[in-house]
XYZ file of C-alpha atoms in Angstrom:
644
model
C 172.210 -110.636 -31.395
C 170.543 -113.526 -33.127
C 167.076 -113.378 -31.699
C 163.586 -113.627 -33.039
C 162.082 -111.773 -30.108
C 160.656 -109.074 -32.334
C 158.335 -111.511 -34.101
C 154.702 -111.512 -33.046
C 152.336 -114.427 -33.511
C 148.738 -115.133 -32.500
C 147.872 -118.677 -31.474
C 144.695 -120.055 -33.026
C 141.988 -121.499 -30.816
C 141.991 -124.837 -32.647
C 144.455 -127.729 -32.888
C 146.702 -127.919 -35.925
C 147.142 -131.173 -37.920
C 150.707 -131.231 -36.650
C 149.456 -131.210 -33.077
C 147.167 -134.170 -33.775
C 150.051 -136.093 -35.346
C 152.332 -135.295 -32.406
C 149.671 -136.308 -29.920
C 148.983 -139.536 -31.821
C 152.650 -140.510 -31.771
C 152.881 -139.746 -28.055
C 149.733 -141.758 -27.316
C 151.027 -144.784 -29.208
C 154.300 -144.755 -27.265
C 152.366 -144.360 -24.047
C 150.071 -147.320 -24.821
C 153.026 -149.493 -25.804
C 154.745 -148.616 -22.530
C 151.591 -149.392 -20.508
C 151.089 -152.734 -22.254
C 154.712 -153.674 -21.603
C 154.183 -152.720 -17.985
C 151.027 -154.899 -17.719
C 152.784 -157.860 -19.323
C 155.631 -157.654 -16.825
C 153.280 -157.314 -13.877
C 151.287 -160.382 -15.033
C 154.525 -162.299 -15.837
C 153.302 -163.039 -19.355
C 155.880 -164.385 -21.814
C 154.496 -163.706 -25.268
C 157.147 -165.791 -27.034
C 155.898 -168.974 -25.332
C 152.617 -170.954 -25.589
C 149.733 -170.263 -25.508
C 150.570 -166.913 -27.131
C 153.083 -168.345 -29.630
C 152.890 -171.820 -31.178
C 155.740 -174.144 -32.110
C 156.028 -172.457 -35.517
C 156.361 -169.053 -33.822
C 152.925 -168.055 -35.113
C 150.490 -166.087 -32.982
C 148.286 -168.163 -30.668
C 144.554 -167.753 -30.074
C 145.125 -166.715 -26.433
C 146.434 -163.374 -27.665
C 142.871 -162.213 -28.400
C 141.785 -162.869 -24.810
C 144.807 -160.917 -23.608
C 143.943 -158.023 -25.926
C 140.377 -157.910 -24.598
C 141.586 -157.888 -20.992
C 144.021 -155.037 -21.515
C 141.731 -153.008 -23.797
C 139.223 -152.912 -20.942
C 141.885 -151.684 -18.528
C 143.126 -149.063 -20.980
C 139.662 -148.189 -22.303
C 140.993 -148.545 -25.849
C 139.921 -150.237 -29.044
C 140.480 -154.000 -28.755
C 141.819 -154.297 -32.314
C 144.425 -151.566 -31.708
C 145.536 -153.197 -28.476
C 145.806 -156.571 -30.226
C 148.005 -155.017 -32.946
C 150.302 -153.494 -30.341
C 150.602 -156.741 -28.381
C 151.427 -158.555 -31.615
C 154.186 -155.981 -32.320
C 155.615 -156.599 -28.858
C 155.392 -160.388 -29.386
C 157.195 -160.222 -32.742
C 159.961 -158.080 -31.280
C 160.372 -160.501 -28.385
C 160.728 -163.413 -30.815
C 163.197 -161.468 -32.955
C 165.204 -160.633 -29.868
C 165.201 -164.256 -28.695
C 166.289 -165.474 -32.132
C 169.038 -162.880 -32.169
C 170.260 -163.879 -28.714
C 170.434 -167.550 -29.726
C 172.224 -166.638 -32.945
C 174.761 -164.512 -31.040
C 175.502 -167.354 -28.610
C 176.108 -169.881 -31.380
C 177.753 -167.778 -34.127
C 179.021 -164.605 -32.427
C 176.988 -162.468 -34.836
C 175.502 -159.557 -32.897
C 172.229 -157.766 -33.575
C 172.132 -153.959 -33.628
C 168.870 -152.032 -33.481
C 169.215 -149.218 -36.013
C 167.104 -146.079 -35.579
C 166.732 -144.198 -38.857
C 166.086 -140.436 -39.297
C 162.559 -139.040 -38.772
C 162.024 -138.398 -42.483
C 161.747 -142.174 -42.974
C 158.317 -142.250 -41.374
C 157.890 -146.018 -41.726
C 160.198 -148.792 -40.607
C 162.428 -146.414 -38.678
C 163.564 -149.161 -36.291
C 165.404 -152.014 -37.979
C 167.610 -154.889 -36.924
C 171.051 -155.335 -38.447
C 173.308 -158.344 -37.903
C 177.061 -157.876 -37.764
C 180.226 -159.160 -36.179
C 181.779 -156.931 -33.511
C 185.300 -157.258 -34.900
C 184.574 -155.027 -37.894
C 185.583 -151.362 -37.811
C 183.266 -148.400 -37.388
C 183.850 -147.521 -41.028
C 182.700 -150.983 -42.126
C 179.545 -150.703 -40.000
C 178.781 -147.260 -41.436
C 179.226 -148.662 -44.937
C 176.935 -151.592 -44.124
C 174.218 -149.320 -42.732
C 174.468 -147.000 -45.732
C 174.181 -149.892 -48.178
C 171.339 -151.605 -46.292
C 169.148 -148.551 -45.790
C 170.002 -146.493 -48.860
C 172.198 -143.698 -47.490
C 175.259 -142.080 -48.976
C 178.048 -143.333 -46.754
C 180.004 -140.108 -46.340
C 176.911 -138.129 -45.377
C 175.808 -140.009 -42.267
C 177.082 -140.273 -38.695
C 176.369 -143.131 -36.311
C 175.770 -142.548 -32.592
C 176.037 -145.553 -30.245
C 176.054 -145.369 -26.450
C 175.818 -141.551 -26.680
C 179.119 -141.395 -28.577
C 179.962 -140.874 -32.210
C 181.137 -144.076 -33.831
C 184.907 -143.927 -34.439
C 185.634 -145.147 -37.929
C 189.137 -146.501 -37.330
C 188.409 -148.672 -34.281
C 186.566 -151.979 -34.099
C 183.096 -152.125 -32.603
C 184.406 -154.278 -29.768
C 187.067 -151.685 -28.894
C 184.344 -149.031 -28.676
C 182.202 -151.023 -26.268
C 179.547 -151.911 -28.845
C 177.671 -154.999 -27.662
C 174.886 -157.278 -28.800
C 171.413 -155.662 -28.846
C 172.859 -152.139 -28.727
C 170.936 -149.201 -30.210
C 172.490 -147.209 -33.062
C 171.105 -143.873 -34.229
C 171.709 -142.634 -37.783
C 172.209 -138.884 -38.258
C 172.053 -137.391 -41.738
C 174.225 -134.431 -42.653
C 171.845 -133.382 -45.410
C 168.145 -132.794 -45.620
C 166.982 -135.488 -48.058
C 163.497 -135.820 -49.512
C 161.394 -138.931 -48.927
C 161.766 -140.180 -52.464
C 164.931 -140.679 -54.456
C 165.864 -137.555 -56.384
C 165.496 -137.894 -60.124
C 166.888 -134.470 -60.892
C 170.691 -134.700 -61.039
C 171.184 -131.009 -60.315
C 169.173 -131.183 -57.094
C 171.027 -134.304 -56.009
C 174.335 -132.568 -56.651
C 173.205 -129.626 -54.533
C 172.347 -132.019 -51.699
C 175.775 -133.600 -51.886
C 177.396 -130.173 -51.794
C 175.283 -129.283 -48.770
C 176.349 -132.452 -46.960
C 179.996 -131.832 -47.797
C 179.733 -128.291 -46.449
C 178.190 -129.554 -43.208
C 180.897 -132.181 -42.774
C 183.578 -129.529 -43.350
C 181.750 -127.298 -40.891
C 181.942 -130.009 -38.230
C 185.661 -130.481 -38.878
C 186.276 -126.709 -38.739
C 184.384 -126.604 -35.449
C 186.669 -129.240 -33.963
C 189.814 -127.549 -35.280
C 188.747 -124.076 -34.146
C 187.897 -125.246 -30.627
C 191.164 -127.150 -30.309
C 193.120 -124.036 -31.307
C 191.247 -121.783 -28.879
C 191.489 -124.288 -26.031
C 195.206 -124.789 -26.656
C 195.814 -121.061 -26.536
C 193.983 -120.830 -23.232
C 195.812 -123.861 -21.811
C 199.244 -122.526 -22.756
C 198.380 -119.126 -21.195
C 201.101 -117.426 -23.237
C 198.946 -115.752 -25.868
C 198.549 -112.013 -26.047
C 194.834 -111.369 -25.419
C 195.034 -108.018 -27.183
C 196.404 -109.594 -30.349
C 195.188 -113.205 -30.440
C 191.567 -114.416 -30.019
C 191.089 -117.051 -27.327
C 188.401 -118.359 -25.016
C 188.136 -117.292 -21.398
C 186.025 -118.588 -18.518
C 184.019 -116.137 -16.430
C 181.768 -116.443 -13.386
C 178.155 -115.269 -13.040
C 179.260 -111.636 -12.789
C 181.384 -111.737 -15.942
C 184.785 -111.736 -14.225
C 187.503 -114.083 -15.447
C 188.256 -116.988 -13.136
C 191.364 -119.127 -12.811
C 191.024 -122.834 -13.520
C 193.758 -125.427 -12.777
C 195.869 -125.999 -15.862
C 195.195 -129.743 -15.660
C 191.482 -129.156 -16.297
C 191.460 -125.875 -18.187
C 191.815 -127.309 -21.698
C 189.174 -130.012 -21.152
C 186.776 -127.429 -19.684
C 187.441 -125.051 -22.573
C 186.706 -127.772 -25.121
C 183.593 -128.849 -23.231
C 182.168 -125.334 -23.037
C 183.207 -124.546 -26.600
C 181.494 -127.628 -28.036
C 178.437 -126.852 -25.901
C 178.164 -123.297 -27.239
C 178.575 -124.528 -30.811
C 175.923 -127.195 -30.239
C 173.566 -124.596 -28.772
C 174.087 -122.430 -31.853
C 172.964 -125.351 -34.037
C 170.009 -125.968 -31.702
C 168.863 -122.374 -32.209
C 168.950 -122.947 -35.952
C 167.067 -126.248 -35.402
C 169.921 -128.211 -37.013
C 169.581 -131.026 -34.506
C 171.527 -133.601 -36.530
C 174.660 -131.423 -36.397
C 174.001 -130.167 -32.876
C 173.964 -133.628 -31.288
C 177.590 -134.612 -32.143
C 178.775 -131.279 -30.695
C 176.767 -131.801 -27.502
C 178.021 -135.379 -27.104
C 181.612 -134.162 -27.548
C 180.956 -131.522 -24.893
C 179.703 -134.247 -22.545
C 182.849 -136.284 -23.187
C 185.159 -133.387 -22.263
C 183.082 -132.376 -19.230
C 183.574 -135.920 -17.929
C 187.340 -135.276 -17.923
C 186.826 -132.524 -15.335
C 186.691 -133.275 -11.625
C 183.329 -134.051 -10.048
C 183.675 -131.139 -7.626
C 183.860 -128.669 -10.513
C 180.833 -130.149 -12.278
C 178.789 -129.925 -9.082
C 179.484 -126.214 -8.657
C 178.621 -124.902 -12.140
C 175.290 -125.113 -13.942
C 176.897 -125.589 -17.376
C 176.936 -129.364 -17.004
C 173.277 -129.443 -15.947
C 172.242 -127.283 -18.908
C 174.188 -129.611 -21.230
C 172.253 -132.646 -19.953
C 168.986 -130.831 -20.758
C 170.237 -129.885 -24.219
C 171.252 -133.477 -25.030
C 167.877 -134.920 -24.014
C 166.092 -132.073 -25.830
C 168.086 -132.800 -28.994
C 167.219 -136.515 -28.908
C 163.577 -135.562 -28.376
C 163.539 -133.123 -31.302
C 165.136 -135.806 -33.479
C 162.258 -138.084 -32.406
C 164.840 -140.559 -31.124
C 164.291 -140.275 -27.374
C 164.042 -144.055 -27.042
C 167.659 -144.280 -28.280
C 168.739 -142.493 -25.118
C 168.558 -145.263 -22.555
C 169.686 -143.014 -19.701
C 167.418 -140.036 -20.384
C 166.031 -140.335 -16.865
C 169.554 -140.442 -15.431
C 170.565 -137.319 -17.358
C 167.477 -135.407 -16.251
C 167.990 -136.454 -12.627
C 171.632 -135.415 -12.914
C 170.580 -132.013 -14.256
C 168.129 -131.581 -11.371
C 170.803 -132.538 -8.834
C 173.332 -130.133 -10.390
C 170.815 -127.285 -10.330
C 170.148 -127.969 -6.659
C 173.888 -127.985 -5.857
C 174.521 -124.791 -7.839
C 171.434 -122.794 -6.942
C 170.810 -124.115 -3.450
C 167.661 -125.458 -1.848
C 164.744 -123.304 -3.062
C 167.282 -121.293 -5.111
C 168.515 -119.339 -2.058
C 172.169 -119.391 -3.225
C 171.138 -118.141 -6.663
C 169.078 -115.309 -5.133
C 172.022 -114.379 -2.893
C 174.403 -114.132 -5.869
C 172.118 -112.607 -8.517
C 169.298 -111.089 -6.486
C 166.574 -113.110 -8.245
C 165.852 -116.477 -9.834
C 163.228 -115.510 -12.425
C 165.438 -116.075 -15.453
C 166.561 -119.547 -14.363
C 162.947 -120.734 -14.272
C 163.269 -121.250 -18.039
C 165.664 -124.134 -17.337
C 163.266 -125.741 -14.875
C 160.380 -125.414 -17.337
C 162.330 -127.445 -19.893
C 163.456 -129.896 -17.198
C 159.883 -130.557 -16.044
C 158.642 -130.789 -19.625
C 161.257 -133.395 -20.567
C 160.603 -135.328 -17.356
C 156.903 -135.333 -18.203
C 157.545 -136.559 -21.754
C 159.920 -139.288 -20.585
C 157.481 -140.533 -17.952
C 154.592 -140.481 -20.418
C 156.559 -142.491 -22.975
C 157.409 -144.945 -20.183
C 153.757 -145.398 -19.282
C 153.998 -143.514 -15.974
C 150.937 -141.360 -16.539
C 150.618 -140.079 -12.953
C 154.213 -138.828 -12.803
C 153.896 -137.465 -16.344
C 150.882 -135.364 -15.376
C 152.665 -134.030 -12.302
C 155.671 -132.842 -14.280
C 153.561 -131.456 -17.141
C 151.450 -129.511 -14.636
C 154.661 -128.012 -13.209
C 155.788 -127.078 -16.721
C 152.410 -125.488 -17.530
C 152.511 -123.477 -14.308
C 155.998 -122.157 -15.103
C 154.877 -121.333 -18.649
C 152.152 -119.137 -17.173
C 154.616 -117.473 -14.799
C 157.141 -116.810 -17.562
C 154.618 -115.348 -19.983
C 155.576 -111.809 -20.991
C 153.166 -109.157 -22.204
C 154.358 -108.066 -25.693
C 153.492 -104.431 -24.918
C 155.994 -104.483 -22.035
C 158.720 -105.718 -24.346
C 157.824 -102.916 -26.779
C 158.135 -100.366 -23.965
C 161.660 -101.546 -23.193
C 162.604 -101.648 -26.874
C 161.608 -97.980 -27.125
C 164.030 -97.248 -24.266
C 166.889 -98.626 -26.368
C 167.178 -102.120 -24.915
C 167.337 -105.276 -27.029
C 164.544 -107.863 -27.133
C 166.831 -110.312 -25.342
C 167.576 -107.825 -22.568
C 163.857 -107.055 -22.296
C 162.867 -110.723 -21.869
C 165.591 -111.437 -19.341
C 164.937 -108.220 -17.442
C 161.181 -108.696 -17.241
C 161.546 -112.273 -16.038
C 164.074 -111.186 -13.425
C 161.695 -108.489 -12.168
C 158.400 -110.411 -12.309
C 157.145 -108.415 -15.310
C 157.624 -104.926 -13.778
C 158.762 -102.653 -16.639
C 160.320 -99.926 -14.437
C 162.217 -102.443 -12.329
C 163.327 -104.282 -15.478
C 164.674 -101.058 -17.027
C 166.643 -100.320 -13.849
C 167.876 -103.913 -13.672
C 169.108 -103.872 -17.285
C 170.776 -100.465 -16.872
C 172.546 -101.534 -13.680
C 173.703 -104.743 -15.320
C 175.055 -102.833 -18.323
C 176.989 -100.483 -16.039
C 178.305 -103.375 -13.962
C 179.493 -105.252 -17.046
C 181.074 -102.082 -18.469
C 183.022 -101.634 -15.227
C 184.115 -105.275 -15.206
C 185.256 -105.057 -18.832
C 187.239 -101.897 -18.033
C 188.888 -103.614 -15.072
C 189.752 -106.625 -17.238
C 191.177 -104.303 -19.912
C 193.283 -102.529 -17.278
C 194.690 -105.884 -16.165
C 195.628 -106.627 -19.766
C 197.194 -103.174 -20.179
C 199.363 -103.699 -17.086
C 200.326 -107.134 -18.331
C 201.359 -105.780 -21.732
C 203.406 -103.025 -20.100
C 205.196 -105.621 -17.963
C 205.891 -107.674 -21.092
C 207.385 -104.607 -22.773
C 209.511 -103.939 -19.703
C 210.968 -107.464 -19.755
C 211.515 -107.217 -23.506
C 213.566 -104.059 -22.952
C 215.769 -106.163 -20.677
C 216.413 -108.516 -23.581
C 213.828 -111.262 -23.024
C 211.501 -112.418 -25.771
C 207.744 -111.836 -25.684
C 207.156 -115.552 -25.239
C 209.517 -115.839 -22.261
C 208.092 -112.687 -20.666
C 204.515 -113.950 -20.995
C 205.297 -117.307 -19.427
C 207.241 -115.794 -16.536
C 204.494 -113.246 -15.791
C 201.870 -115.969 -15.809
C 203.908 -118.044 -13.355
C 204.305 -114.939 -11.163
C 200.569 -114.055 -11.310
C 201.419 -110.782 -13.058
C 204.033 -109.549 -10.549
C 206.915 -107.990 -12.501
C 209.588 -108.405 -9.807
C 208.675 -112.058 -9.264
C 208.671 -112.671 -13.026
C 212.189 -111.248 -13.278
C 213.344 -113.551 -10.472
C 211.841 -116.514 -12.330
C 213.665 -115.568 -15.520
C 216.960 -115.121 -13.687
C 216.521 -118.454 -11.901
C 215.662 -120.154 -15.189
C 217.906 -118.609 -17.845
C 216.989 -121.400 -20.261
C 213.663 -119.549 -20.653
C 215.615 -117.035 -22.728
C 215.294 -119.496 -25.603
C 211.504 -119.140 -25.573
C 211.929 -116.793 -28.480
C 209.460 -115.311 -30.935
C 210.642 -117.497 -33.826
C 212.110 -114.827 -36.079
C 214.190 -116.897 -38.525
C 216.230 -113.860 -39.580
C 217.498 -113.004 -36.102
C 217.043 -116.001 -33.838
C 220.030 -117.987 -35.030
C 222.872 -115.532 -35.342
C 225.618 -117.026 -33.137
C 228.341 -114.369 -33.514
C 231.441 -114.380 -31.325
C 231.171 -111.823 -28.515
C 233.167 -108.642 -28.946
C 236.171 -107.975 -26.722
C 234.488 -104.768 -25.567
C 231.518 -106.695 -24.173
C 233.788 -109.238 -22.502
C 235.775 -106.396 -20.912
C 232.519 -104.887 -19.556
C 231.702 -108.098 -17.724
C 235.281 -108.512 -16.491
C 235.152 -104.931 -15.183
C 232.024 -105.966 -13.217
C 234.118 -108.671 -11.535
C 233.295 -111.770 -13.574
C 235.890 -114.236 -14.866
C 236.852 -113.606 -18.511
C 236.185 -117.171 -19.705
C 232.827 -117.303 -17.922
C 231.981 -113.856 -19.310
C 232.744 -114.982 -22.864
C 230.659 -118.170 -22.407
C 227.734 -116.148 -21.016
C 227.883 -113.713 -23.933
C 227.870 -116.628 -26.373
C 224.825 -118.102 -24.645
C 222.954 -114.800 -24.673
C 224.220 -113.813 -28.147
C 226.055 -110.735 -27.045
C 223.400 -109.346 -24.675
C 225.537 -107.842 -21.889
C 222.594 -107.030 -19.619
C 221.173 -110.562 -19.628
C 224.634 -112.108 -19.237
C 225.427 -109.849 -16.269
C 222.074 -110.443 -14.568
C 222.352 -114.223 -14.943
C 225.943 -114.378 -13.689
C 225.155 -112.129 -10.721
C 222.088 -114.183 -9.832
C 224.089 -117.447 -9.955
C 227.172 -116.305 -8.002
C 229.386 -115.537 -10.970
C 228.809 -118.726 -12.942
C 226.322 -120.121 -15.405
C 223.820 -122.811 -14.351
C 225.181 -126.285 -15.194
C 222.065 -127.259 -17.171
C 222.294 -124.217 -19.443
C 223.343 -125.064 -23.058
C 226.675 -123.379 -23.832
C 226.914 -123.941 -27.571
C 224.808 -122.929 -30.562
C 224.119 -126.609 -31.210
C 222.351 -126.846 -27.842
C 220.130 -123.852 -28.542
C 216.397 -124.384 -28.432
C 215.935 -121.970 -31.319
C 214.503 -123.319 -34.548
C 216.939 -123.997 -37.393
C 217.666 -121.174 -39.788
C 215.488 -120.981 -42.851
C 217.187 -122.388 -45.921
C 216.223 -121.747 -49.542
C 214.607 -125.173 -49.676
C 212.488 -124.339 -46.638
C 211.041 -121.240 -48.276
C 208.922 -123.458 -50.503
C 206.762 -124.240 -47.499
C 205.925 -120.595 -46.833
C 202.868 -120.623 -49.072
C 201.560 -123.819 -47.489
C 202.068 -122.432 -43.974
C 200.227 -119.279 -44.953
C 197.314 -121.345 -46.257
C 197.175 -123.368 -43.022
C 197.194 -120.148 -41.010
C 194.293 -118.782 -43.059
C 192.326 -121.995 -42.490
C 193.001 -121.806 -38.741
C 191.877 -118.178 -38.667
C 188.677 -119.122 -40.511
C 187.995 -121.986 -38.084
C 188.581 -119.766 -35.033
C 186.415 -116.949 -36.369
C 183.582 -119.391 -37.092
C 183.661 -120.508 -33.455
C 183.784 -116.968 -32.106
C 180.758 -115.983 -34.204
C 178.652 -118.539 -32.332
C 179.848 -117.549 -28.854
C 176.994 -115.324 -27.600
C 177.855 -111.832 -26.418
C 175.305 -111.885 -23.617
C 176.459 -114.005 -20.675
C 172.876 -115.129 -19.978
C 172.041 -116.095 -23.539
C 171.352 -119.678 -22.394
C 168.520 -118.373 -20.191
C 166.808 -116.471 -22.990
C 163.972 -118.241 -24.782
C 160.752 -117.201 -26.469
C 159.294 -120.510 -25.155
C 157.391 -120.993 -28.426
C 158.642 -124.571 -28.860
C 157.881 -125.439 -25.259
C 154.379 -124.015 -25.553
C 153.567 -126.056 -28.656
C 154.949 -129.262 -27.126
C 152.979 -128.743 -23.933
C 149.907 -128.306 -26.119
C 150.674 -131.592 -27.919
C 151.205 -133.406 -24.651
C 148.061 -131.829 -23.212
C 146.086 -133.385 -26.047
C 147.883 -136.710 -25.699
C 147.139 -137.151 -22.014
C 143.590 -135.799 -22.517
C 143.926 -133.470 -19.551
C 141.651 -130.452 -19.051
C 142.353 -127.476 -21.275
C 144.685 -124.838 -19.875
C 144.033 -121.168 -20.472
C 147.596 -120.241 -21.364
C 147.585 -122.733 -24.213
C 144.374 -121.529 -25.805
C 144.497 -117.790 -25.161
C 145.242 -115.587 -28.194
C 148.769 -114.761 -27.091
C 152.254 -116.256 -27.266
C 155.129 -116.062 -24.747
C 157.985 -113.968 -26.031
């Protein structure tokens, strides 16, 4: 398990410089939001006289406005005047851009640069919308000093597609574009060539990692969608309910759901490692595939709600929350999904799992993000309400380190200890019993799932002994929901499935003439000699399959069954010239195996991994926000202890 639960840390009783910086940034956004709110309420148009003269210079009336609002906000008049001037300049820039777009068709894009560029992170870029995504990326890289191949552009919560035009991707005038770096650059330009080369290598590795992620998930999702893989031999993804049992999903939605959940798990793995720039594209891809699933499915599982939280959290950690125009919508959607899944007051969740203590972690993050969003929007009353809810949950979810140590000594993991204690309201004995019972329950479920697979493999072997290929047997058993007799009926009713072979180039394509002895056997059974010979040709001399098919179809072959080797669905025999591709195929297979294994490494073993958190990040952010809103001190934030 990848967990840092064993780490212990004592929180100091003073504020760190980082906390002051975080609070200062939050306060500035809050003041800007409040000023914007006041200006709208008073119907003040800063780009017109008396606040802007005919030369677009600032008017004297701005000082009176600054004094008025500084009194309301109880802030320094000079600071308020600076902020109003920033708002005025942006309004003029926006108006100029709108006029330019109407007359020339040149759109303005607001580009948000990475957090490391502490100054001038928001910039305007003019461009035509008929250029491709690749051309825009190149223009952004050249304008702002990035290496083109090591950045990704996110617009409208989607990765910019390089091959399509901006217009085709729904990019419009005044849209916001966020730049994600695939490498951790320093503030200044590197002078040391070796270090710069290492950075480039790092970026290349991350880009390859993203591509491997996509390839690995596509392979695993395809295997699950085809439902003909051998689970004992081939890794694939499965979908389980809250108890850990596999559940059946309609084939039309299974692949999309697999891709959505796979991208989400990969994104969460990057979030744990605090690689937010790589996590966000994975989370946005997950959102895209979830949207391909039916609304009914999304309303009955909490995965989609958790994803909405993770996306907003990622934007927040990238310090680009203002790029996410629908943050409020996503958070409201998450809250609605939780209500649908867990029930009013969590009664459905308690009925299924017996408690709701672990899920409180999700609501803590939900309330925290709602508080941050409201604060940045100038809604200080709502912000305080949500932050108070988050602080209260933080207190409830606090775990005594000595209790975790007690459970560790009993042989449980730190993750199990945290989840167990939160499920049992901090009672060590109850938590130990809860964890033990859950282990036993999961062990039983795994054994039952293994038994299902054993029966399935035995049925496959039985059909193979009758002459069918593994591939045909797997597909027939899936269609028959595992019933051997029904699978055999399916195969007999669809003899063309016999060509779903296992692609053995040495044996698949031998089309020998049937022996007279085999023909005589079928004639002795009562079949016509010519039909018997044709059936033996179709089934390559397999008397049993020929007899079963003829008997099932009243002594004749189905009219749609191919009767000649040329009609066979088998792959062409391997020729000497084809053998040259063997090495390449082997290399591709190795790359696919590597991609799949990389995905599987990030799929957590514990089914409730998404509910496990030390809450260290949340605690520090609540502390920052506490300072920003200047609310009374809260004991849990200043006590010499840290939630585990």
